[in-house]
Amino acid sequence: MAGCNICLDKSCDGEQQLPEVERFVISADSWNRDRAIVPCKVRFAFNNVVGDSFEMCTVQCLRYNVSVLKRSSKTLLKGDWSLFVDHHDLKCGDNVLMSYKPHVGSFNCVPMAPDGDVRISALNEAEYNNQFFSGTSFTLRMSEITDDEMKRLLSIVKWSKRWTMTPLVHRLTTTDAERFALKLKKSLIDKLNLEPAVTIQFKVYGGEPCDGHDVRYKIMTDGRALCQWKEVVEDHGFAVGQLMVCAAVMYEDDPVVIVWKV
């Protein structure tokens, strides 16, 4: 059966006005190393939920910043798409399952061989770690992370399959842990569309999630969120010099900051 002359997908039945995009498959005929073509049948809905780029996250928590080229007749995925193909050693005949995560505005992706087996990253450990942390934000002027901290950091991030936004790694300062004023980077909270001054829920994770803390915050002139998190610090024993990881997500339409102690 001949493929669609636009998206090249043999199962394509033309562009439809679908109200939302949940999941779709980039078929073996619709991608090469340099680009992928969004199937016509989901293109309209896909274009409505992404801008000129989006984050694609694998089951191994590897993140790729994929650029989007919206043409009049087709939508192309480029940017880190080629890295994704190389890292997973995709071959002719492979498909990629894409699942939209509306609470974070990104897509989970599962590369699959023709027999349905999931293709995992072909990277060695050092390459994997480098790529893994390329999707992580670090606080500027933070002291060097020790080898023991790095092992725990990798363990924490690999354990959490829920992260689809860029997490932040931060070492607590005197202001954070003794004055109880934590400033969250603009890049961490941008997608949450926070009100100028209200409360946001913090959840501190160990092995199991704890009850949330309602933390008052205000948006500063530089776009950062200044959080008064005294209860969180005291309840969980945060101290100056402590390394932590945090991620901001939308959970049941509410903004939540998830925190892990390293």
Coordinates of C-alpha atoms in Angstrom, one line a residue:
M1 CA 0.0 0.0 0.0
A2 CA 1.4 3.4 -1.0
G3 CA 2.0 5.9 1.8
C4 CA 0.4 9.4 2.1
N5 CA 2.2 11.8 -0.3
I6 CA 2.5 14.4 2.5
C7 CA 3.4 12.5 5.7
L8 CA 4.5 9.3 4.0
D9 CA 2.5 7.2 6.6
K10 CA 0.9 4.2 5.0
S11 CA -1.9 4.3 7.5
C12 CA -2.7 8.0 7.0
D13 CA -6.3 8.8 6.2
G14 CA -5.9 12.5 5.7
E15 CA -5.9 15.5 8.0
Q16 CA -8.7 15.5 10.6
Q17 CA -9.8 18.3 12.9
L18 CA -9.2 16.3 16.1
P19 CA -9.9 18.3 19.2
E20 CA -6.8 17.0 21.1
V21 CA -3.7 14.9 20.7
E22 CA -3.1 12.1 23.2
R23 CA -0.9 9.6 21.4
F24 CA 0.2 8.8 17.9
V25 CA 2.9 6.9 16.0
I26 CA 5.6 8.2 13.8
S27 CA 5.7 5.3 11.4
A28 CA 8.8 3.8 9.8
D29 CA 8.0 5.6 6.6
S30 CA 7.7 9.1 8.2
W31 CA 11.2 9.6 9.7
N32 CA 14.9 9.6 8.8
R33 CA 17.9 10.7 10.8
D34 CA 17.4 14.4 10.0
R35 CA 13.7 14.8 10.6
A36 CA 10.3 13.3 11.3
I37 CA 6.9 14.1 9.9
V38 CA 3.9 14.4 12.1
P39 CA 1.0 12.2 10.7
C40 CA -1.6 14.3 8.9
K41 CA -4.4 12.9 11.0
V42 CA -3.0 14.5 14.2
R43 CA -1.2 17.5 12.7
F44 CA -3.9 20.1 13.5
A45 CA -4.2 19.0 17.1
F46 CA -0.4 18.7 17.5
N47 CA 0.2 22.2 16.2
N48 CA -2.3 23.5 18.7
V49 CA -0.4 22.2 21.7
V50 CA 3.2 22.9 20.8
G51 CA 5.1 26.1 19.8
D52 CA 8.3 26.2 17.9
S53 CA 9.9 23.5 20.1
F54 CA 9.0 20.9 22.8
E55 CA 10.6 18.4 25.1
M56 CA 10.6 14.7 24.2
C57 CA 11.4 12.3 27.1
T58 CA 12.3 8.6 26.8
V59 CA 11.5 5.8 29.3
Q60 CA 15.1 6.2 30.4
C61 CA 14.5 9.8 31.3
L62 CA 16.7 11.1 28.4
R63 CA 15.4 14.5 27.2
Y64 CA 15.6 15.9 23.8
N65 CA 14.7 19.5 22.7
V66 CA 12.9 19.0 19.4
S67 CA 12.3 21.9 17.1
V68 CA 9.0 22.2 15.2
L69 CA 8.7 23.5 11.7
K70 CA 5.0 24.1 10.8
R71 CA 4.5 24.4 7.0
S72 CA 1.3 24.9 5.2
S73 CA 0.9 21.2 4.4
K74 CA 3.0 19.4 6.9
T75 CA 4.7 19.6 10.3
L76 CA 8.4 18.6 10.7
L77 CA 10.3 17.6 13.8
K78 CA 14.0 18.5 13.8
G79 CA 16.6 19.8 16.3
D80 CA 17.5 17.0 18.7
W81 CA 15.5 14.5 16.7
S82 CA 18.8 13.4 15.0
L83 CA 20.4 12.9 18.5
F84 CA 17.4 10.8 19.5
V85 CA 17.8 8.6 16.4
D86 CA 21.6 8.2 16.9
H87 CA 21.4 7.5 20.7
H88 CA 18.8 4.8 20.2
D89 CA 20.3 3.3 17.1
L90 CA 17.0 3.5 15.2
K91 CA 16.9 1.4 12.1
C92 CA 14.7 1.1 9.0
G93 CA 11.3 -0.2 10.0
D94 CA 11.3 1.2 13.5
N95 CA 8.3 3.2 14.8
V96 CA 8.1 5.8 17.6
L97 CA 5.1 6.0 19.9
M98 CA 4.5 9.6 21.1
S99 CA 2.3 10.3 24.1
Y100 CA 1.3 13.8 25.1
K101 CA 1.6 14.9 28.7
P102 CA -0.6 18.0 29.0
H103 CA 0.3 18.7 32.6
V104 CA 3.9 19.5 31.6
G105 CA 3.4 20.3 27.8
S106 CA 5.8 17.6 26.7
F107 CA 5.8 14.2 25.0
N108 CA 6.9 10.8 26.2
C109 CA 8.4 8.8 23.3
V110 CA 9.0 5.1 23.0
P111 CA 11.1 3.9 20.0
M112 CA 10.0 0.4 18.9
A113 CA 11.5 -2.3 16.6
P114 CA 9.3 -3.8 14.0
D115 CA 8.6 -6.8 16.3
G116 CA 7.3 -4.4 19.0
D117 CA 10.3 -4.6 21.3
V118 CA 11.3 -1.2 22.9
R119 CA 14.7 0.1 21.8
I120 CA 16.7 1.4 24.7
S121 CA 19.6 3.8 24.5
A122 CA 22.7 2.5 22.8
L123 CA 24.9 4.9 24.9
N124 CA 27.5 3.7 27.3
E125 CA 27.3 4.8 30.9
A126 CA 29.4 8.0 30.5
E127 CA 27.6 9.0 27.4
Y128 CA 24.2 8.3 29.0
N129 CA 25.1 10.4 32.1
N130 CA 26.2 13.3 29.9
Q131 CA 23.1 13.3 27.9
F132 CA 21.0 12.8 31.0
F133 CA 22.3 15.9 32.7
S134 CA 22.1 17.9 29.5
G135 CA 18.4 18.1 30.3
T136 CA 19.0 19.3 33.9
S137 CA 19.4 22.9 35.1
F138 CA 22.1 23.7 37.7
T139 CA 22.2 26.8 40.0
L140 CA 24.9 29.2 38.9
R141 CA 28.0 29.5 41.1
M142 CA 27.2 26.3 43.0
S143 CA 30.1 24.5 44.6
E144 CA 31.3 21.4 42.9
I145 CA 29.3 18.2 43.3
T146 CA 31.2 15.4 45.0
D147 CA 31.5 11.9 43.6
D148 CA 29.2 10.5 46.4
E149 CA 26.6 13.3 45.7
M150 CA 26.8 12.5 42.0
K151 CA 26.0 8.9 42.6
R152 CA 23.0 9.8 44.7
L153 CA 21.9 12.4 42.2
L154 CA 22.0 10.0 39.4
S155 CA 20.0 7.5 41.5
I156 CA 17.4 10.0 42.4
V157 CA 16.8 11.2 38.8
K158 CA 16.9 7.8 37.3
W159 CA 14.4 6.6 39.9
S160 CA 11.9 9.2 39.0
K161 CA 10.2 8.4 35.8
R162 CA 7.7 11.2 36.4
W163 CA 10.0 14.0 35.4
T164 CA 9.3 15.5 32.1
M165 CA 10.1 19.1 32.9
T166 CA 13.7 20.2 33.3
P167 CA 14.7 19.5 36.9
L168 CA 16.8 22.0 38.9
V169 CA 19.8 20.9 41.0
H170 CA 20.5 23.4 43.8
R171 CA 22.8 23.6 46.9
L172 CA 21.0 25.3 49.7
T173 CA 22.5 28.7 50.9
T174 CA 22.1 30.5 54.2
T175 CA 19.2 32.5 52.7
D176 CA 17.5 29.3 51.7
A177 CA 17.9 27.2 54.9
E178 CA 18.2 29.8 57.7
R179 CA 16.2 32.7 56.4
F180 CA 13.7 30.4 54.8
A181 CA 13.6 32.3 51.5
L182 CA 14.0 30.0 48.5
K183 CA 14.2 31.6 45.0
L184 CA 13.1 29.3 42.2
K185 CA 14.5 30.0 38.7
K186 CA 12.3 31.5 36.1
S187 CA 13.1 28.6 33.8
L188 CA 11.7 26.1 36.4
I189 CA 8.4 27.8 36.9
D190 CA 7.7 29.4 33.5
K191 CA 5.3 26.7 32.3
L192 CA 3.2 26.8 35.5
N193 CA 1.7 30.2 34.6
L194 CA 1.7 31.2 38.3
E195 CA -0.3 34.1 39.7
P196 CA 1.8 37.1 40.9
A197 CA 1.4 36.1 44.6
V198 CA -0.4 33.2 46.1
T199 CA 0.5 29.7 47.4
I200 CA 2.1 26.7 45.7
Q201 CA 2.3 23.2 47.0
F202 CA 5.7 21.6 47.9
K203 CA 6.1 17.8 48.1
V204 CA 9.3 16.4 49.5
Y205 CA 10.0 12.8 48.3
G206 CA 12.1 10.2 49.9
G207 CA 11.2 6.6 49.2
E208 CA 7.5 7.6 49.5
P209 CA 5.8 10.9 48.8
C210 CA 4.9 12.9 51.9
D211 CA 1.9 15.2 52.5
G212 CA 2.2 18.5 50.7
H213 CA 3.1 21.9 52.2
D214 CA 1.3 25.0 51.1
V215 CA 4.1 27.6 50.6
R216 CA 3.5 31.3 50.0
Y217 CA 5.4 32.9 47.1
K218 CA 5.6 36.0 45.1
I219 CA 7.0 36.6 41.6
M220 CA 10.0 38.9 41.6
T221 CA 10.8 41.4 38.9
D222 CA 13.3 39.1 37.4
G223 CA 10.7 36.3 37.0
R224 CA 11.9 34.1 39.8
A225 CA 9.5 32.9 42.5
L226 CA 10.4 33.8 46.1
C227 CA 9.1 31.1 48.3
Q228 CA 8.7 31.3 52.1
W229 CA 9.2 27.6 52.9
K230 CA 10.1 27.6 56.6
E231 CA 7.7 24.7 57.4
V232 CA 9.3 22.6 54.7
V233 CA 12.9 23.3 55.9
E234 CA 12.0 22.5 59.5
D235 CA 9.9 19.4 58.9
H236 CA 12.5 17.8 56.6
G237 CA 15.7 18.9 58.1
F238 CA 17.1 20.9 55.2
A239 CA 20.4 22.6 56.0
V240 CA 23.0 25.0 54.5
G241 CA 25.0 23.0 51.9
Q242 CA 22.4 20.4 51.4
L243 CA 22.1 19.4 47.7
M244 CA 18.5 19.1 46.4
V245 CA 16.7 18.5 43.2
C246 CA 13.3 20.1 42.4
A247 CA 10.9 19.9 39.5
A248 CA 7.8 21.9 38.8
V249 CA 4.7 20.1 37.4
M250 CA 1.0 20.6 37.0
Y251 CA -0.9 18.1 39.1
E252 CA -4.7 18.0 38.7
D253 CA -4.5 21.6 37.3
D254 CA -2.6 22.8 40.4
P255 CA 1.1 23.8 40.3
V256 CA 3.3 21.6 42.5
V257 CA 7.1 21.8 43.3
I258 CA 8.5 18.3 43.9
V259 CA 11.7 18.2 45.9
W260 CA 14.3 15.4 46.5
K261 CA 17.1 15.6 49.1
V262 CA 20.4 14.3 47.6

